[in-house]
Amino acid sequence: MNGPLDPKQAAAQHRQKRARRTRTIRRGVATLGTSLVIAFSVSVAQRPAGTTETVTVASTSTTSSATSTGVTTVEQPSTETTQPSDTTTTQPEQLVTSQS
Amino acid sequence: MKTISKTPALETRDFGSLGGRVRISVADQFVSRKLSGAEAIVRQVHSNLSRFEPHSELSHLNANPRPEVPISPLMARFLEDVVLAARTSGGLVDATCLDAVERAGYRESIDFAEQEAAPAGSFSSILPRHPAAPDGKAGWAQVEVDAGQGLVRRPSTLRFDSGGLGKGLAADLVAEALAETEYFSIDCGGDLRFGGVAAGPARIAVASPDREGRPVAELTVPSGFAVATSGITRRVLSGEDGQQGHHLIDPGTGLPAFTGIIQVSAVAPTAVEAEVRAKAALLVGPDSAAEWLEFGGAFVLDDGQAKEVRPVETASPLQ
């Protein structure tokens, strides 16, 4: 029959058990994190270059006549997704300006 | 530039203030506290600068018969912006046209969100188009702000309208408070400013002058910058003479401006400057509008045609 543990031994056993549990949890979190990173990388790699994930607005075609002045006429909007050309940053939210 | 992939999740707060909806988003540590602080700033601006609140500092100032009036630091900054807006726009963006705004029918707070937008072209049938002009009396030039002493000296008959400049100021104050966060954005009824230490340039859609229409353009805006949109189709008023109008006044005539442009969006380093540029571009009309959009922007003519203006390298802030 096991006798009562010395309080110091009991505390040490408790610490060991807790450390084992923490290591297990950390391994699990690391595995999950790695999986997410891989999944995200794959999804980004499969996305056509130069596109962003969330921005969906009317496309804008320009006329050639006014381009030299920096003013371009925006033709009838369509439902196509834009292909941003000058930035690869993924912005965290869609922003829209409207009459205030 | 850092990416923001490791920042905390974006949190957003949406509330009514400044005569419309305000939306603030932040990604950072202690985000709830920062959102609360930002909301408090906006509510303070509304409390001090709303002309529709009878006990606001602005209402008291407008009613004060003395030529010299003590003012708060917030009011001092607003009045400095009023003078800057008028001076840099040659008197076109004139926040002392409150009498004319009220004659146009904007005497009380109106919920324009439920109102149907005026169709493009509807205004040009009422009055001929012409560029706006400054008010020859230039009351704004007689405003002297002493921020150090907390005083303003102005003709006691001069009354101020906070309008878009107040919204721009609110956005700028929030931006100053949140500048060190990973990412932030503030939308004051359609006027935007965004930034943060991890933010890159953003693509911002320009909403159609019609409420239901698709965006008419998309602007690339540097981090820390602002975009403001002014227009005449979403705040349709009925004037004292029964004439249909809107709130953007031609200071030269004291009547709603009809220049051939119904909406302008302007990019600028601050939201106040974006407001000034957008209003000035609308007021000068189609031939000169692009000159006010040095940092980029877009405008819509009254036949519905949209034009995008690219930024120029030599663009510099108004001062």
Coordinates of C-alpha atoms in Angstrom, one line a residue:
Chain A
M1 CA 0.0 0.0 0.0
N2 CA 1.3 3.4 -0.9
G3 CA 1.7 5.8 2.0
P4 CA 0.8 9.5 1.9
L5 CA 3.3 11.4 -0.3
D6 CA 5.6 13.9 1.1
P7 CA 4.2 17.4 0.3
K8 CA 7.4 18.3 -1.6
Q9 CA 7.1 15.1 -3.7
A10 CA 3.4 15.7 -4.4
A11 CA 4.2 19.3 -5.5
A12 CA 7.0 18.0 -7.8
Q13 CA 4.7 15.4 -9.3
H14 CA 2.0 18.0 -9.9
R15 CA 4.5 20.3 -11.6
Q16 CA 5.7 17.4 -13.9
K17 CA 2.2 16.5 -14.8
R18 CA 1.3 20.1 -15.6
A19 CA 4.5 20.5 -17.7
R20 CA 3.6 17.3 -19.7
R21 CA 0.1 18.7 -20.3
T22 CA 1.5 22.1 -21.4
R23 CA 3.9 20.4 -23.8
T24 CA 1.1 18.4 -25.3
I25 CA -1.1 21.5 -25.8
R26 CA 1.8 23.5 -27.3
R27 CA 2.6 20.6 -29.8
G28 CA -1.1 20.6 -30.8
V29 CA -1.2 24.3 -31.3
A30 CA 2.0 24.3 -33.3
T31 CA 0.7 21.5 -35.5
L32 CA -2.6 23.4 -36.0
G33 CA -0.7 26.6 -36.8
T34 CA 1.5 24.9 -39.3
S35 CA -1.5 23.4 -41.0
L36 CA -3.2 26.7 -41.2
V37 CA -0.1 28.4 -42.7
I38 CA 0.3 25.7 -45.3
A39 CA -3.4 25.9 -46.2
F40 CA -3.2 29.7 -46.5
S41 CA 0.0 29.5 -48.6
V42 CA -1.6 27.0 -50.9
S43 CA -4.7 29.2 -51.3
V44 CA -2.5 32.2 -52.0
A45 CA -0.3 30.3 -54.4
Q46 CA -3.4 29.2 -56.4
R47 CA -4.7 32.8 -56.6
P48 CA -3.9 34.6 -59.9
A49 CA -1.0 37.0 -59.5
G50 CA -1.9 40.6 -58.8
T51 CA -5.3 39.9 -57.4
T52 CA -6.6 40.5 -53.9
E53 CA -9.0 38.3 -52.1
T54 CA -11.8 40.7 -51.1
V55 CA -12.0 43.7 -53.3
T56 CA -14.9 43.4 -55.8
V57 CA -16.0 46.6 -57.4
A58 CA -17.0 47.8 -60.8
S59 CA -14.2 47.6 -63.4
T60 CA -13.1 50.9 -65.0
S61 CA -12.1 51.2 -68.6
T62 CA -10.4 54.4 -69.8
T63 CA -10.4 56.4 -72.9
S64 CA -7.1 57.2 -74.5
S65 CA -7.9 60.8 -75.4
A66 CA -7.8 62.2 -71.9
T67 CA -5.0 60.1 -70.4
S68 CA -2.3 62.6 -71.0
T69 CA -3.9 65.1 -68.7
G70 CA -4.3 62.6 -65.9
V71 CA -8.1 62.6 -66.2
T72 CA -9.7 59.5 -67.5
T73 CA -13.3 58.8 -68.3
V74 CA -14.8 55.9 -66.5
E75 CA -17.0 53.9 -68.8
Q76 CA -20.2 52.1 -67.8
P77 CA -19.4 49.9 -64.8
S78 CA -19.6 46.2 -65.2
T79 CA -19.7 43.4 -62.7
E80 CA -16.2 42.1 -63.3
T81 CA -13.8 41.8 -60.5
T82 CA -11.0 44.4 -60.7
Q83 CA -7.4 43.3 -61.2
P84 CA -5.3 45.7 -59.0
S85 CA -2.0 46.3 -60.7
D86 CA 0.0 48.6 -58.5
T87 CA -0.3 47.0 -55.0
T88 CA 0.0 43.5 -53.7
T89 CA -1.1 44.4 -50.1
T90 CA -4.1 42.7 -48.8
Q91 CA -6.1 45.3 -47.0
P92 CA -8.0 44.0 -44.0
E93 CA -11.4 45.5 -44.9
Q94 CA -13.2 46.9 -47.9
L95 CA -13.4 50.7 -47.8
V96 CA -16.0 52.8 -49.7
T97 CA -16.3 56.5 -49.8
S98 CA -19.7 58.1 -50.4
Q99 CA -21.3 61.5 -50.2
S100 CA -21.1 62.7 -46.6
Chain B
M1 CA 6.4 48.0 -44.8
K2 CA 5.4 45.3 -42.4
T3 CA 2.5 42.9 -43.3
I4 CA -0.4 42.8 -40.9
S5 CA -0.9 39.1 -41.0
K6 CA 0.2 38.7 -37.3
T7 CA -1.8 41.6 -35.9
P8 CA -4.8 40.9 -33.8
A9 CA -8.2 40.5 -35.5
L10 CA -9.8 43.6 -36.8
E11 CA -12.6 45.0 -34.5
T12 CA -15.1 47.5 -35.6
R13 CA -17.5 49.9 -33.8
D14 CA -20.4 51.4 -35.6
F15 CA -22.5 54.2 -34.1
G16 CA -24.6 57.2 -34.9
S17 CA -23.0 60.7 -34.6
L18 CA -22.1 63.8 -36.7
G19 CA -25.5 63.5 -38.4
G20 CA -24.9 60.1 -39.8
R21 CA -23.2 56.8 -39.2
V22 CA -19.6 56.5 -37.9
R23 CA -17.6 53.4 -38.3
I24 CA -14.2 52.9 -36.7
S25 CA -12.0 49.7 -37.1
V26 CA -8.8 48.9 -35.3
A27 CA -6.4 46.0 -35.2
D28 CA -4.1 46.2 -32.2
Q29 CA -3.6 45.3 -28.6
F30 CA -6.2 46.5 -26.2
V31 CA -8.5 47.2 -29.1
S32 CA -11.6 47.7 -27.1
R33 CA -10.1 50.5 -25.1
K34 CA -8.8 52.2 -28.2
L35 CA -12.2 51.9 -29.9
S36 CA -13.8 53.5 -26.9
G37 CA -11.3 56.3 -26.9
A38 CA -11.9 56.9 -30.6
E39 CA -15.6 56.9 -30.2
A40 CA -15.3 59.4 -27.3
I41 CA -13.4 61.7 -29.6
V42 CA -16.1 61.6 -32.3
R43 CA -18.8 62.2 -29.7
Q44 CA -16.9 65.1 -28.3
V45 CA -16.6 66.7 -31.7
H46 CA -20.4 66.2 -32.2
S47 CA -21.1 67.6 -28.8
N48 CA -19.0 70.8 -29.4
L49 CA -19.5 71.4 -33.1
S50 CA -23.1 70.4 -34.0
R51 CA -25.2 73.3 -35.0
F52 CA -28.3 71.1 -34.4
E53 CA -27.5 70.7 -30.7
P54 CA -28.9 73.8 -28.9
H55 CA -26.3 73.7 -26.2
S56 CA -23.3 72.9 -28.3
E57 CA -20.3 75.3 -28.1
L58 CA -21.0 76.1 -31.8
S59 CA -24.6 77.0 -31.1
H60 CA -23.5 79.3 -28.2
L61 CA -20.8 80.9 -30.4
N62 CA -23.2 81.5 -33.3
A63 CA -25.6 83.2 -30.9
N64 CA -23.1 85.2 -28.9
P65 CA -23.4 89.0 -29.7
R66 CA -19.9 89.9 -28.4
P67 CA -17.1 90.3 -30.9
E68 CA -14.6 88.3 -28.8
V69 CA -15.6 84.9 -27.4
P70 CA -13.7 82.4 -25.2
I71 CA -13.4 79.1 -27.0
S72 CA -12.2 75.5 -26.3
P73 CA -9.1 74.1 -27.9
L74 CA -11.4 71.9 -30.1
M75 CA -13.3 75.0 -31.3
A76 CA -10.0 76.8 -31.9
R77 CA -8.8 74.0 -34.2
F78 CA -12.1 73.9 -36.0
L79 CA -12.1 77.7 -36.6
E80 CA -8.5 77.5 -37.8
D81 CA -9.6 74.9 -40.3
V82 CA -12.5 77.1 -41.4
V83 CA -10.1 80.0 -42.1
L84 CA -7.6 77.6 -43.8
A85 CA -10.4 76.1 -46.0
A86 CA -11.6 79.5 -47.2
R87 CA -8.1 81.0 -47.7
T88 CA -6.7 78.0 -49.6
S89 CA -9.8 77.7 -51.8
G90 CA -10.0 81.4 -52.6
G91 CA -13.2 81.8 -50.6
L92 CA -15.0 79.0 -52.3
V93 CA -15.2 76.6 -49.3
D94 CA -16.8 79.0 -47.0
A95 CA -18.2 77.7 -43.7
T96 CA -19.7 81.1 -42.8
C97 CA -22.5 80.6 -45.4
L98 CA -24.9 79.3 -42.7
D99 CA -27.6 81.8 -43.6
A100 CA -27.6 80.5 -47.2
V101 CA -27.6 76.9 -46.1
E102 CA -30.7 77.5 -43.9
R103 CA -32.4 79.4 -46.7
A104 CA -31.8 76.3 -48.9
G105 CA -33.9 74.4 -46.3
Y106 CA -31.2 72.9 -44.1
R107 CA -32.4 74.3 -40.7
E108 CA -32.6 71.1 -38.7
S109 CA -31.0 67.7 -38.6
I110 CA -32.5 65.6 -41.4
D111 CA -32.1 61.8 -41.8
F112 CA -31.0 61.7 -45.4
A113 CA -30.3 58.0 -45.2
E114 CA -34.0 57.3 -46.0
Q115 CA -34.2 59.9 -48.7
E116 CA -34.1 58.9 -52.3
A117 CA -31.1 60.3 -54.2
A118 CA -31.8 62.8 -56.9
P119 CA -31.2 61.3 -60.4
A120 CA -28.2 62.7 -62.4
G121 CA -29.3 65.6 -64.5
S122 CA -32.3 66.5 -62.4
F123 CA -30.6 69.7 -61.1
S124 CA -29.3 71.0 -64.4
S125 CA -32.9 71.4 -65.6
I126 CA -33.6 73.8 -62.8
L127 CA -30.8 76.3 -63.1
P128 CA -28.0 76.9 -65.7
R129 CA -24.6 75.5 -64.8
H130 CA -21.9 77.9 -63.9
P131 CA -18.8 77.8 -61.7
A132 CA -19.3 79.0 -58.1
A133 CA -17.6 82.3 -56.9
P134 CA -16.5 83.5 -53.5
D135 CA -18.6 85.9 -51.4
G136 CA -17.3 89.4 -52.0
K137 CA -17.7 90.2 -48.3
A138 CA -15.3 87.4 -47.3
G139 CA -16.6 87.3 -43.7
W140 CA -14.2 84.4 -43.1
A141 CA -11.2 86.8 -43.5
Q142 CA -12.3 88.7 -40.4
V143 CA -12.1 85.6 -38.2
E144 CA -9.1 85.8 -35.8
V145 CA -8.4 82.7 -33.8
D146 CA -6.0 83.0 -30.8
A147 CA -5.6 79.3 -29.8
G148 CA -3.1 80.2 -27.1
Q149 CA -5.4 82.5 -25.3
G150 CA -8.5 80.5 -26.2
L151 CA -10.3 83.3 -28.0
V152 CA -11.9 84.1 -31.3
R153 CA -12.6 87.5 -32.6
R154 CA -15.2 87.8 -35.5
P155 CA -18.1 90.0 -36.5
S156 CA -20.9 88.9 -34.2
T157 CA -23.3 88.5 -37.2
L158 CA -21.0 85.8 -38.6
R159 CA -22.2 82.2 -38.0
F160 CA -20.4 79.0 -38.7
D161 CA -21.6 75.7 -40.1
S162 CA -19.4 72.7 -39.1
G163 CA -20.7 70.4 -41.9
G164 CA -18.1 68.4 -43.7
L165 CA -15.2 70.2 -42.1
G166 CA -16.4 69.0 -38.7
K167 CA -16.5 65.4 -39.9
G168 CA -13.1 65.8 -41.4
L169 CA -11.8 67.1 -38.2
A170 CA -13.3 64.2 -36.2
A171 CA -11.6 61.7 -38.6
D172 CA -8.3 63.5 -38.3
L173 CA -8.4 63.6 -34.5
V174 CA -9.1 59.9 -34.4
A175 CA -6.3 59.2 -36.9
E176 CA -3.9 61.2 -34.7
A177 CA -5.0 59.1 -31.6
L178 CA -4.7 55.8 -33.4
A179 CA -1.6 56.5 -35.5
E180 CA 0.6 54.1 -33.5
T181 CA -1.8 51.1 -33.8
E182 CA -1.1 48.3 -36.3
Y183 CA -4.1 49.3 -38.4
F184 CA -7.1 51.7 -38.2
S185 CA -9.7 53.2 -40.3
I186 CA -12.5 55.7 -39.6
D187 CA -15.5 56.3 -41.8
C188 CA -17.4 59.5 -40.8
G189 CA -20.5 59.2 -43.0
G190 CA -18.5 58.4 -46.1
D191 CA -15.4 60.5 -45.4
L192 CA -12.5 58.0 -44.7
R193 CA -9.1 58.0 -43.2
F194 CA -7.0 55.0 -42.5
G195 CA -3.4 54.1 -41.5
G196 CA -1.4 52.5 -38.8
V197 CA 2.2 51.2 -38.5
A198 CA 1.5 48.0 -40.5
A199 CA -0.9 49.5 -43.1
G200 CA -0.1 49.7 -46.8
P201 CA -1.9 51.5 -49.6
A202 CA -5.6 50.7 -49.9
R203 CA -8.0 50.6 -52.8
I204 CA -11.1 52.6 -51.9
A205 CA -14.3 52.3 -53.9
V206 CA -16.2 55.5 -54.8
A207 CA -19.9 55.0 -54.3
S208 CA -22.3 56.0 -57.0
P209 CA -24.2 59.3 -56.6
D210 CA -27.3 57.1 -56.7
R211 CA -27.7 55.1 -53.5
E212 CA -28.2 51.8 -55.3
G213 CA -25.7 52.2 -58.1
R214 CA -22.4 50.3 -58.4
P215 CA -19.2 52.1 -57.5
V216 CA -18.1 54.6 -60.1
A217 CA -14.3 54.4 -59.6
E218 CA -11.7 52.9 -57.4
L219 CA -8.8 55.0 -55.9
T220 CA -5.4 53.8 -54.6
V221 CA -4.8 55.7 -51.4
P222 CA -1.5 55.8 -49.5
S223 CA -1.5 54.7 -45.8
G224 CA -2.3 57.6 -43.5
F225 CA -4.3 59.5 -46.1
A226 CA -7.9 60.4 -46.3
V227 CA -10.7 60.4 -49.0
A228 CA -13.7 62.7 -48.8
T229 CA -16.7 62.8 -51.1
S230 CA -19.0 65.8 -51.6
G231 CA -22.1 65.7 -53.7
I232 CA -25.5 67.2 -54.3
T233 CA -27.6 64.2 -54.9
R234 CA -28.0 62.7 -51.5
R235 CA -29.0 65.7 -49.4
V236 CA -31.9 67.0 -51.4
L237 CA -33.6 70.0 -49.8
S238 CA -36.6 72.2 -50.4
G239 CA -35.7 75.8 -50.0
E240 CA -37.7 78.7 -48.6
D241 CA -38.8 79.6 -52.2
G242 CA -40.0 76.1 -52.7
Q243 CA -37.2 75.4 -55.1
Q244 CA -35.5 72.0 -54.9
G245 CA -31.9 72.4 -53.9
H246 CA -29.1 71.0 -51.8
H247 CA -26.6 72.0 -49.1
L248 CA -23.5 72.9 -51.2
I249 CA -23.7 76.7 -51.5
D250 CA -22.2 78.9 -54.1
P251 CA -20.9 81.7 -51.8
G252 CA -21.1 84.2 -54.6
T253 CA -24.9 83.8 -55.1
G254 CA -25.9 82.4 -51.8
L255 CA -27.8 79.7 -53.7
P256 CA -27.1 76.0 -54.1
A257 CA -24.3 75.5 -56.6
F258 CA -25.0 73.9 -60.0
T259 CA -21.7 73.6 -61.8
G260 CA -22.2 70.5 -63.9
I261 CA -20.6 68.2 -61.3
I262 CA -22.8 66.2 -59.0
Q263 CA -20.1 64.4 -56.9
V264 CA -16.4 64.7 -56.2
S265 CA -14.1 62.4 -54.2
A266 CA -10.7 63.8 -53.3
V267 CA -7.6 62.1 -51.8
A268 CA -5.5 64.2 -49.4
P269 CA -3.1 63.8 -46.5
T270 CA -5.8 64.8 -44.0
A271 CA -9.6 64.4 -44.0
V272 CA -10.1 68.2 -43.6
E273 CA -8.0 68.8 -46.6
A274 CA -9.8 66.1 -48.6
E275 CA -13.1 67.8 -47.7
V276 CA -11.7 71.2 -48.9
R277 CA -10.4 69.7 -52.1
A278 CA -13.6 67.8 -52.9
K279 CA -15.9 70.8 -52.3
A280 CA -13.6 73.2 -54.2
A281 CA -13.5 70.8 -57.1
L282 CA -17.3 70.5 -57.2
L283 CA -17.7 74.3 -56.9
V284 CA -15.3 75.2 -59.7
G285 CA -17.0 72.9 -62.1
P286 CA -15.8 70.3 -64.7
D287 CA -13.2 72.5 -66.5
S288 CA -11.0 73.1 -63.4
A289 CA -12.0 70.2 -61.0
A290 CA -8.9 68.1 -61.7
E291 CA -6.6 71.0 -60.5
W292 CA -8.0 70.4 -57.0
L293 CA -7.4 66.6 -57.2
E294 CA -3.6 66.7 -57.1
F295 CA -3.5 63.6 -54.8
G296 CA -6.0 61.8 -57.0
G297 CA -9.7 61.6 -57.0
A298 CA -12.8 61.2 -59.1
F299 CA -15.8 63.3 -60.2
V300 CA -19.2 62.6 -61.7
L301 CA -20.8 65.0 -64.2
D302 CA -24.5 65.7 -64.1
D303 CA -25.0 63.4 -67.2
G304 CA -23.8 60.5 -65.0
Q305 CA -20.3 60.3 -66.7
A306 CA -17.5 59.6 -64.2
K307 CA -13.9 60.8 -64.5
E308 CA -10.9 59.6 -62.5
V309 CA -8.0 61.9 -61.8
R310 CA -4.6 60.4 -61.2
P311 CA -2.3 61.9 -58.6
V312 CA 0.6 64.1 -59.7
E313 CA 4.1 63.8 -58.3
T314 CA 4.3 67.5 -57.4
A315 CA 1.2 67.4 -55.2
S316 CA 1.6 69.2 -51.9
P317 CA -0.7 69.8 -48.9
L318 CA -2.8 73.0 -48.8
Q319 CA -1.3 75.6 -46.5

